[in-house]
Amino acid sequence: LGLSTWQGYGRVILPQAVRRILPPLTSIAVNLVKDSALVSTIAIAELTKQGQIIISETYLTFEIWFTVAAIYLCITLAVSFAANLLERKLRIAA
């Protein structure tokens, strides 16, 4: 094809690799967001901590946890939606 090594990677191999790896990568990102409340390893865990603080001050257990769950759902849906858009764009470009 007359491409250099880097051009071959950038124009042939990388687009194919991104299309193949995007769905599993999205799944891992969504699981990381969901598990962060349990594992408390990334910044989103602050949401759970703040929920616990508010519960200790107001004693509104169910209302606070439903709100925290809704926020996690919004974050997860946003990640999934963005990945879906990227998958569509890559499918059209192919």
mmCIF file of N, CA and C in Angstrom:
data_model
loop_
_atom_site.group_PDB
_atom_site.id
_atom_site.type_symbol
_atom_site.label_atom_id
_atom_site.label_comp_id
_atom_site.label_asym_id
_atom_site.label_seq_id
_atom_site.Cartn_x
_atom_site.Cartn_y
_atom_site.Cartn_z
ATOM 1 N N LEU A 1 0.810 -1.204 0.000
ATOM 2 C CA LEU A 1 0.000 0.000 0.000
ATOM 3 C C LEU A 1 0.846 1.257 0.000
ATOM 4 N N GLY A 2 2.107 1.128 0.274
ATOM 5 C CA GLY A 2 2.986 2.279 0.272
ATOM 6 C C GLY A 2 2.897 3.126 1.528
ATOM 7 N N LEU A 3 2.387 2.570 2.602
ATOM 8 C CA LEU A 3 2.295 3.305 3.865
ATOM 9 C C LEU A 3 3.505 3.000 4.723
ATOM 10 N N SER A 4 3.921 3.998 5.490
ATOM 11 C CA SER A 4 4.983 3.739 6.451
ATOM 12 C C SER A 4 4.394 2.927 7.609
ATOM 13 N N THR A 5 5.241 2.498 8.497
ATOM 14 C CA THR A 5 4.776 1.703 9.638
ATOM 15 C C THR A 5 3.755 2.466 10.461
ATOM 16 N N TRP A 6 4.043 3.732 10.776
ATOM 17 C CA TRP A 6 3.136 4.537 11.601
ATOM 18 C C TRP A 6 1.844 4.865 10.864
ATOM 19 N N GLN A 7 1.919 5.097 9.566
ATOM 20 C CA GLN A 7 0.703 5.331 8.792
ATOM 21 C C GLN A 7 -0.157 4.070 8.746
ATOM 22 N N GLY A 8 0.479 2.930 8.628
ATOM 23 C CA GLY A 8 -0.259 1.665 8.648
ATOM 24 C C GLY A 8 -0.984 1.454 9.965
ATOM 25 N N TYR A 9 -0.300 1.745 11.052
ATOM 26 C CA TYR A 9 -0.944 1.632 12.356
ATOM 27 C C TYR A 9 -2.094 2.625 12.487
ATOM 28 N N GLY A 10 -1.850 3.867 12.116
ATOM 29 C CA GLY A 10 -2.853 4.916 12.303
ATOM 30 C C GLY A 10 -4.052 4.814 11.382
ATOM 31 N N ARG A 11 -3.860 4.321 10.169
ATOM 32 C CA ARG A 11 -4.955 4.317 9.192
ATOM 33 C C ARG A 11 -5.587 2.952 8.970
ATOM 34 N N VAL A 12 -4.891 1.882 9.359
ATOM 35 C CA VAL A 12 -5.423 0.542 9.111
ATOM 36 C C VAL A 12 -5.696 -0.202 10.414
ATOM 37 N N ILE A 13 -4.681 -0.355 11.227
ATOM 38 C CA ILE A 13 -4.789 -1.209 12.408
ATOM 39 C C ILE A 13 -5.582 -0.539 13.531
ATOM 40 N N LEU A 14 -5.264 0.701 13.857
ATOM 41 C CA LEU A 14 -5.918 1.383 14.976
ATOM 42 C C LEU A 14 -7.431 1.529 14.799
ATOM 43 N N PRO A 15 -7.960 1.936 13.649
ATOM 44 C CA PRO A 15 -9.424 2.006 13.512
ATOM 45 C C PRO A 15 -10.114 0.653 13.726
ATOM 46 N N GLN A 16 -9.508 -0.406 13.239
ATOM 47 C CA GLN A 16 -10.090 -1.736 13.453
ATOM 48 C C GLN A 16 -10.033 -2.131 14.923
ATOM 49 N N ALA A 17 -8.930 -1.824 15.557
ATOM 50 C CA ALA A 17 -8.773 -2.172 16.971
ATOM 51 C C ALA A 17 -9.753 -1.398 17.841
ATOM 52 N N VAL A 18 -9.958 -0.121 17.552
ATOM 53 C CA VAL A 18 -10.891 0.690 18.350
ATOM 54 C C VAL A 18 -12.308 0.151 18.209
ATOM 55 N N ARG A 19 -12.709 -0.216 16.993
ATOM 56 C CA ARG A 19 -14.044 -0.773 16.785
ATOM 57 C C ARG A 19 -14.246 -2.058 17.569
ATOM 58 N N ARG A 20 -13.209 -2.878 17.662
ATOM 59 C CA ARG A 20 -13.325 -4.153 18.376
ATOM 60 C C ARG A 20 -13.278 -3.986 19.896
ATOM 61 N N ILE A 21 -12.531 -3.007 20.377
ATOM 62 C CA ILE A 21 -12.320 -2.885 21.818
ATOM 63 C C ILE A 21 -13.338 -1.970 22.497
ATOM 64 N N LEU A 22 -14.062 -1.163 21.752
ATOM 65 C CA LEU A 22 -14.971 -0.191 22.349
ATOM 66 C C LEU A 22 -16.084 -0.821 23.196
ATOM 67 N N PRO A 23 -16.812 -1.847 22.740
ATOM 68 C CA PRO A 23 -17.855 -2.429 23.599
ATOM 69 C C PRO A 23 -17.333 -3.000 24.920
ATOM 70 N N PRO A 24 -16.254 -3.805 24.929
ATOM 71 C CA PRO A 24 -15.766 -4.281 26.225
ATOM 72 C C PRO A 24 -15.233 -3.157 27.113
ATOM 73 N N LEU A 25 -14.615 -2.154 26.492
ATOM 74 C CA LEU A 25 -14.100 -1.030 27.263
ATOM 75 C C LEU A 25 -15.239 -0.250 27.914
ATOM 76 N N THR A 26 -16.340 -0.092 27.191
ATOM 77 C CA THR A 26 -17.522 0.572 27.749
ATOM 78 C C THR A 26 -18.076 -0.210 28.923
ATOM 79 N N SER A 27 -18.145 -1.513 28.766
ATOM 80 C CA SER A 27 -18.643 -2.363 29.848
ATOM 81 C C SER A 27 -17.777 -2.233 31.097
ATOM 82 N N ILE A 28 -16.485 -2.190 30.902
ATOM 83 C CA ILE A 28 -15.570 -2.030 32.035
ATOM 84 C C ILE A 28 -15.754 -0.665 32.692
ATOM 85 N N ALA A 29 -15.933 0.383 31.879
ATOM 86 C CA ALA A 29 -16.129 1.723 32.435
ATOM 87 C C ALA A 29 -17.423 1.800 33.242
ATOM 88 N N VAL A 30 -18.488 1.206 32.735
ATOM 89 C CA VAL A 30 -19.768 1.205 33.455
ATOM 90 C C VAL A 30 -19.638 0.418 34.753
ATOM 91 N N ASN A 31 -18.986 -0.734 34.703
ATOM 92 C CA ASN A 31 -18.786 -1.519 35.925
ATOM 93 C C ASN A 31 -17.926 -0.779 36.941
ATOM 94 N N LEU A 32 -16.944 -0.030 36.475
ATOM 95 C CA LEU A 32 -16.113 0.739 37.383
ATOM 96 C C LEU A 32 -16.940 1.798 38.105
ATOM 97 N N VAL A 33 -17.832 2.447 37.376
ATOM 98 C CA VAL A 33 -18.703 3.452 38.003
ATOM 99 C C VAL A 33 -19.621 2.788 39.023
ATOM 100 N N LYS A 34 -20.183 1.655 38.645
ATOM 101 C CA LYS A 34 -21.095 0.959 39.562
ATOM 102 C C LYS A 34 -20.357 0.432 40.792
ATOM 103 N N ASP A 35 -19.190 -0.137 40.587
ATOM 104 C CA ASP A 35 -18.446 -0.739 41.696
ATOM 105 C C ASP A 35 -17.760 0.285 42.580
ATOM 106 N N SER A 36 -17.627 1.518 42.103
ATOM 107 C CA SER A 36 -16.918 2.514 42.895
ATOM 108 C C SER A 36 -17.635 2.807 44.202
ATOM 109 N N ALA A 37 -18.948 2.660 44.214
ATOM 110 C CA ALA A 37 -19.683 2.867 45.463
ATOM 111 C C ALA A 37 -19.333 1.782 46.473
ATOM 112 N N LEU A 38 -19.036 0.589 45.972
ATOM 113 C CA LEU A 38 -18.700 -0.514 46.873
ATOM 114 C C LEU A 38 -17.230 -0.519 47.246
ATOM 115 N N VAL A 39 -16.386 -0.245 46.295
ATOM 116 C CA VAL A 39 -14.956 -0.345 46.509
ATOM 117 C C VAL A 39 -14.366 0.950 47.066
ATOM 118 N N SER A 40 -14.984 2.070 46.757
ATOM 119 C CA SER A 40 -14.530 3.387 47.192
ATOM 120 C C SER A 40 -13.112 3.681 46.723
ATOM 121 N N THR A 41 -12.866 3.489 45.427
ATOM 122 C CA THR A 41 -11.517 3.688 44.918
ATOM 123 C C THR A 41 -11.356 4.927 44.058
ATOM 124 N N ILE A 42 -12.439 5.474 43.524
ATOM 125 C CA ILE A 42 -12.300 6.650 42.668
ATOM 126 C C ILE A 42 -13.144 7.783 43.219
ATOM 127 N N ALA A 43 -13.110 8.913 42.580
ATOM 128 C CA ALA A 43 -13.731 10.135 43.098
ATOM 129 C C ALA A 43 -15.237 10.039 43.241
ATOM 130 N N ILE A 44 -15.882 9.183 42.468
ATOM 131 C CA ILE A 44 -17.336 9.068 42.572
ATOM 132 C C ILE A 44 -17.740 8.532 43.943
ATOM 133 N N ALA A 45 -16.835 7.868 44.611
ATOM 134 C CA ALA A 45 -17.131 7.354 45.950
ATOM 135 C C ALA A 45 -17.483 8.490 46.898
ATOM 136 N N GLU A 46 -17.061 9.692 46.590
ATOM 137 C CA GLU A 46 -17.432 10.843 47.413
ATOM 138 C C GLU A 46 -18.945 11.033 47.438
ATOM 139 N N LEU A 47 -19.607 10.640 46.371
ATOM 140 C CA LEU A 47 -21.061 10.724 46.332
ATOM 141 C C LEU A 47 -21.677 9.843 47.413
ATOM 142 N N THR A 48 -21.179 8.627 47.552
ATOM 143 C CA THR A 48 -21.668 7.727 48.591
ATOM 144 C C THR A 48 -21.344 8.274 49.974
ATOM 145 N N LYS A 49 -20.157 8.808 50.138
ATOM 146 C CA LYS A 49 -19.759 9.367 51.441
ATOM 147 C C LYS A 49 -20.648 10.544 51.811
ATOM 148 N N GLN A 50 -20.919 11.415 50.847
ATOM 149 C CA GLN A 50 -21.802 12.556 51.120
ATOM 150 C C GLN A 50 -23.212 12.085 51.454
ATOM 151 N N GLY A 51 -23.655 11.027 50.778
ATOM 152 C CA GLY A 51 -24.958 10.453 51.110
ATOM 153 C C GLY A 51 -25.004 9.970 52.547
ATOM 154 N N GLN A 52 -23.938 9.317 52.994
ATOM 155 C CA GLN A 52 -23.874 8.839 54.380
ATOM 156 C C GLN A 52 -23.880 10.004 55.365
ATOM 157 N N ILE A 53 -23.197 11.075 55.027
ATOM 158 C CA ILE A 53 -23.163 12.255 55.903
ATOM 159 C C ILE A 53 -24.553 12.880 56.009
ATOM 160 N N ILE A 54 -25.230 13.013 54.880
ATOM 161 C CA ILE A 54 -26.578 13.604 54.893
ATOM 162 C C ILE A 54 -27.545 12.717 55.671
ATOM 163 N N ILE A 55 -27.415 11.401 55.511
ATOM 164 C CA ILE A 55 -28.288 10.482 56.256
ATOM 165 C C ILE A 55 -28.059 10.627 57.756
ATOM 166 N N SER A 56 -26.814 10.767 58.172
ATOM 167 C CA SER A 56 -26.542 10.898 59.605
ATOM 168 C C SER A 56 -27.080 12.203 60.172
ATOM 169 N N GLU A 57 -27.229 13.222 59.319
ATOM 170 C CA GLU A 57 -27.770 14.501 59.790
ATOM 171 C C GLU A 57 -29.290 14.568 59.725
ATOM 172 N N THR A 58 -29.892 13.937 58.702
ATOM 173 C CA THR A 58 -31.335 14.098 58.486
ATOM 174 C C THR A 58 -32.150 12.852 58.778
ATOM 175 N N TYR A 59 -31.522 11.686 58.844
ATOM 176 C CA TYR A 59 -32.203 10.403 59.058
ATOM 177 C C TYR A 59 -33.203 10.074 57.950
ATOM 178 N N LEU A 60 -32.974 10.597 56.763
ATOM 179 C CA LEU A 60 -33.809 10.292 55.600
ATOM 180 C C LEU A 60 -33.100 9.228 54.755
ATOM 181 N N THR A 61 -33.100 8.013 55.245
ATOM 182 C CA THR A 61 -32.301 6.953 54.631
ATOM 183 C C THR A 61 -32.732 6.651 53.201
ATOM 184 N N PHE A 62 -33.990 6.293 53.013
ATOM 185 C CA PHE A 62 -34.441 5.849 51.698
ATOM 186 C C PHE A 62 -34.380 6.965 50.669
ATOM 187 N N GLU A 63 -34.776 8.155 51.051
ATOM 188 C CA GLU A 63 -34.780 9.272 50.109
ATOM 189 C C GLU A 63 -33.370 9.587 49.612
ATOM 190 N N ILE A 64 -32.416 9.572 50.532
ATOM 191 C CA ILE A 64 -31.032 9.881 50.155
ATOM 192 C C ILE A 64 -30.458 8.775 49.282
ATOM 193 N N TRP A 65 -30.667 7.510 49.660
ATOM 194 C CA TRP A 65 -30.100 6.414 48.865
ATOM 195 C C TRP A 65 -30.740 6.328 47.490
ATOM 196 N N PHE A 66 -32.049 6.630 47.390
ATOM 197 C CA PHE A 66 -32.677 6.652 46.063
ATOM 198 C C PHE A 66 -32.100 7.774 45.211
ATOM 199 N N THR A 67 -31.815 8.897 45.814
ATOM 200 C CA THR A 67 -31.198 10.007 45.090
ATOM 201 C C THR A 67 -29.783 9.641 44.637
ATOM 202 N N VAL A 68 -29.016 9.045 45.524
ATOM 203 C CA VAL A 68 -27.657 8.616 45.169
ATOM 204 C C VAL A 68 -27.714 7.582 44.045
ATOM 205 N N ALA A 69 -28.651 6.639 44.141
ATOM 206 C CA ALA A 69 -28.792 5.626 43.087
ATOM 207 C C ALA A 69 -29.176 6.276 41.756
ATOM 208 N N ALA A 70 -30.046 7.266 41.799
ATOM 209 C CA ALA A 70 -30.445 7.961 40.571
ATOM 210 C C ALA A 70 -29.256 8.699 39.947
ATOM 211 N N ILE A 71 -28.415 9.284 40.768
ATOM 212 C CA ILE A 71 -27.228 9.972 40.245
ATOM 213 C C ILE A 71 -26.272 8.963 39.608
ATOM 214 N N TYR A 72 -26.068 7.818 40.274
ATOM 215 C CA TYR A 72 -25.234 6.767 39.680
ATOM 216 C C TYR A 72 -25.834 6.280 38.363
ATOM 217 N N LEU A 73 -27.146 6.145 38.315
ATOM 218 C CA LEU A 73 -27.814 5.718 37.080
ATOM 219 C C LEU A 73 -27.574 6.729 35.964
ATOM 220 N N CYS A 74 -27.677 8.010 36.284
ATOM 221 C CA CYS A 74 -27.421 9.053 35.287
ATOM 222 C C CYS A 74 -25.986 8.996 34.770
ATOM 223 N N ILE A 75 -25.035 8.786 35.661
ATOM 224 C CA ILE A 75 -23.635 8.698 35.253
ATOM 225 C C ILE A 75 -23.427 7.482 34.351
ATOM 226 N N THR A 76 -23.997 6.342 34.752
ATOM 227 C CA THR A 76 -23.858 5.125 33.961
ATOM 228 C C THR A 76 -24.509 5.271 32.593
ATOM 229 N N LEU A 77 -25.700 5.863 32.551
ATOM 230 C CA LEU A 77 -26.378 6.066 31.271
ATOM 231 C C LEU A 77 -25.603 7.024 30.375
ATOM 232 N N ALA A 78 -24.999 8.043 30.966
ATOM 233 C CA ALA A 78 -24.211 8.980 30.174
ATOM 234 C C ALA A 78 -22.997 8.291 29.545
ATOM 235 N N VAL A 79 -22.317 7.450 30.315
ATOM 236 C CA VAL A 79 -21.169 6.713 29.778
ATOM 237 C C VAL A 79 -21.626 5.769 28.665
ATOM 238 N N SER A 80 -22.729 5.059 28.888
ATOM 239 C CA SER A 80 -23.237 4.131 27.878
ATOM 240 C C SER A 80 -23.676 4.864 26.619
ATOM 241 N N PHE A 81 -24.342 6.007 26.795
ATOM 242 C CA PHE A 81 -24.811 6.783 25.650
ATOM 243 C C PHE A 81 -23.636 7.309 24.825
ATOM 244 N N ALA A 82 -22.620 7.812 25.506
ATOM 245 C CA ALA A 82 -21.442 8.315 24.794
ATOM 246 C C ALA A 82 -20.742 7.197 24.027
ATOM 247 N N ALA A 83 -20.641 6.037 24.637
ATOM 248 C CA ALA A 83 -20.008 4.910 23.955
ATOM 249 C C ALA A 83 -20.847 4.452 22.764
ATOM 250 N N ASN A 84 -22.168 4.475 22.920
ATOM 251 C CA ASN A 84 -23.049 4.099 21.820
ATOM 252 C C ASN A 84 -22.889 5.059 20.645
ATOM 253 N N LEU A 85 -22.809 6.348 20.931
ATOM 254 C CA LEU A 85 -22.586 7.322 19.862
ATOM 255 C C LEU A 85 -21.255 7.097 19.162
ATOM 256 N N LEU A 86 -20.222 6.809 19.943
ATOM 257 C CA LEU A 86 -18.909 6.555 19.362
ATOM 258 C C LEU A 86 -18.914 5.292 18.503
ATOM 259 N N GLU A 87 -19.617 4.253 18.967
ATOM 260 C CA GLU A 87 -19.721 3.031 18.173
ATOM 261 C C GLU A 87 -20.427 3.294 16.849
ATOM 262 N N ARG A 88 -21.513 4.060 16.884
ATOM 263 C CA ARG A 88 -22.232 4.402 15.650
ATOM 264 C C ARG A 88 -21.346 5.188 14.683
ATOM 265 N N LYS A 89 -20.612 6.140 15.242
ATOM 266 C CA LYS A 89 -19.741 6.954 14.401
ATOM 267 C C LYS A 89 -18.658 6.103 13.750
ATOM 268 N N LEU A 90 -18.086 5.177 14.510
ATOM 269 C CA LEU A 90 -17.056 4.312 13.959
ATOM 270 C C LEU A 90 -17.637 3.316 12.950
ATOM 271 N N ARG A 91 -18.881 2.888 13.157
ATOM 272 C CA ARG A 91 -19.517 1.979 12.224
ATOM 273 C C ARG A 91 -19.809 2.675 10.909
ATOM 274 N N ILE A 92 -20.230 3.938 10.975
ATOM 275 C CA ILE A 92 -20.514 4.703 9.772
ATOM 276 C C ILE A 92 -19.225 5.008 9.016
ATOM 277 N N ALA A 93 -18.161 5.303 9.759
ATOM 278 C CA ALA A 93 -16.890 5.665 9.118
ATOM 279 C C ALA A 93 -16.252 4.478 8.402
ATOM 280 N N ALA A 94 -16.635 3.262 8.802
ATOM 281 C CA ALA A 94 -16.013 2.078 8.205
ATOM 282 C C ALA A 94 -16.536 1.753 6.843
#
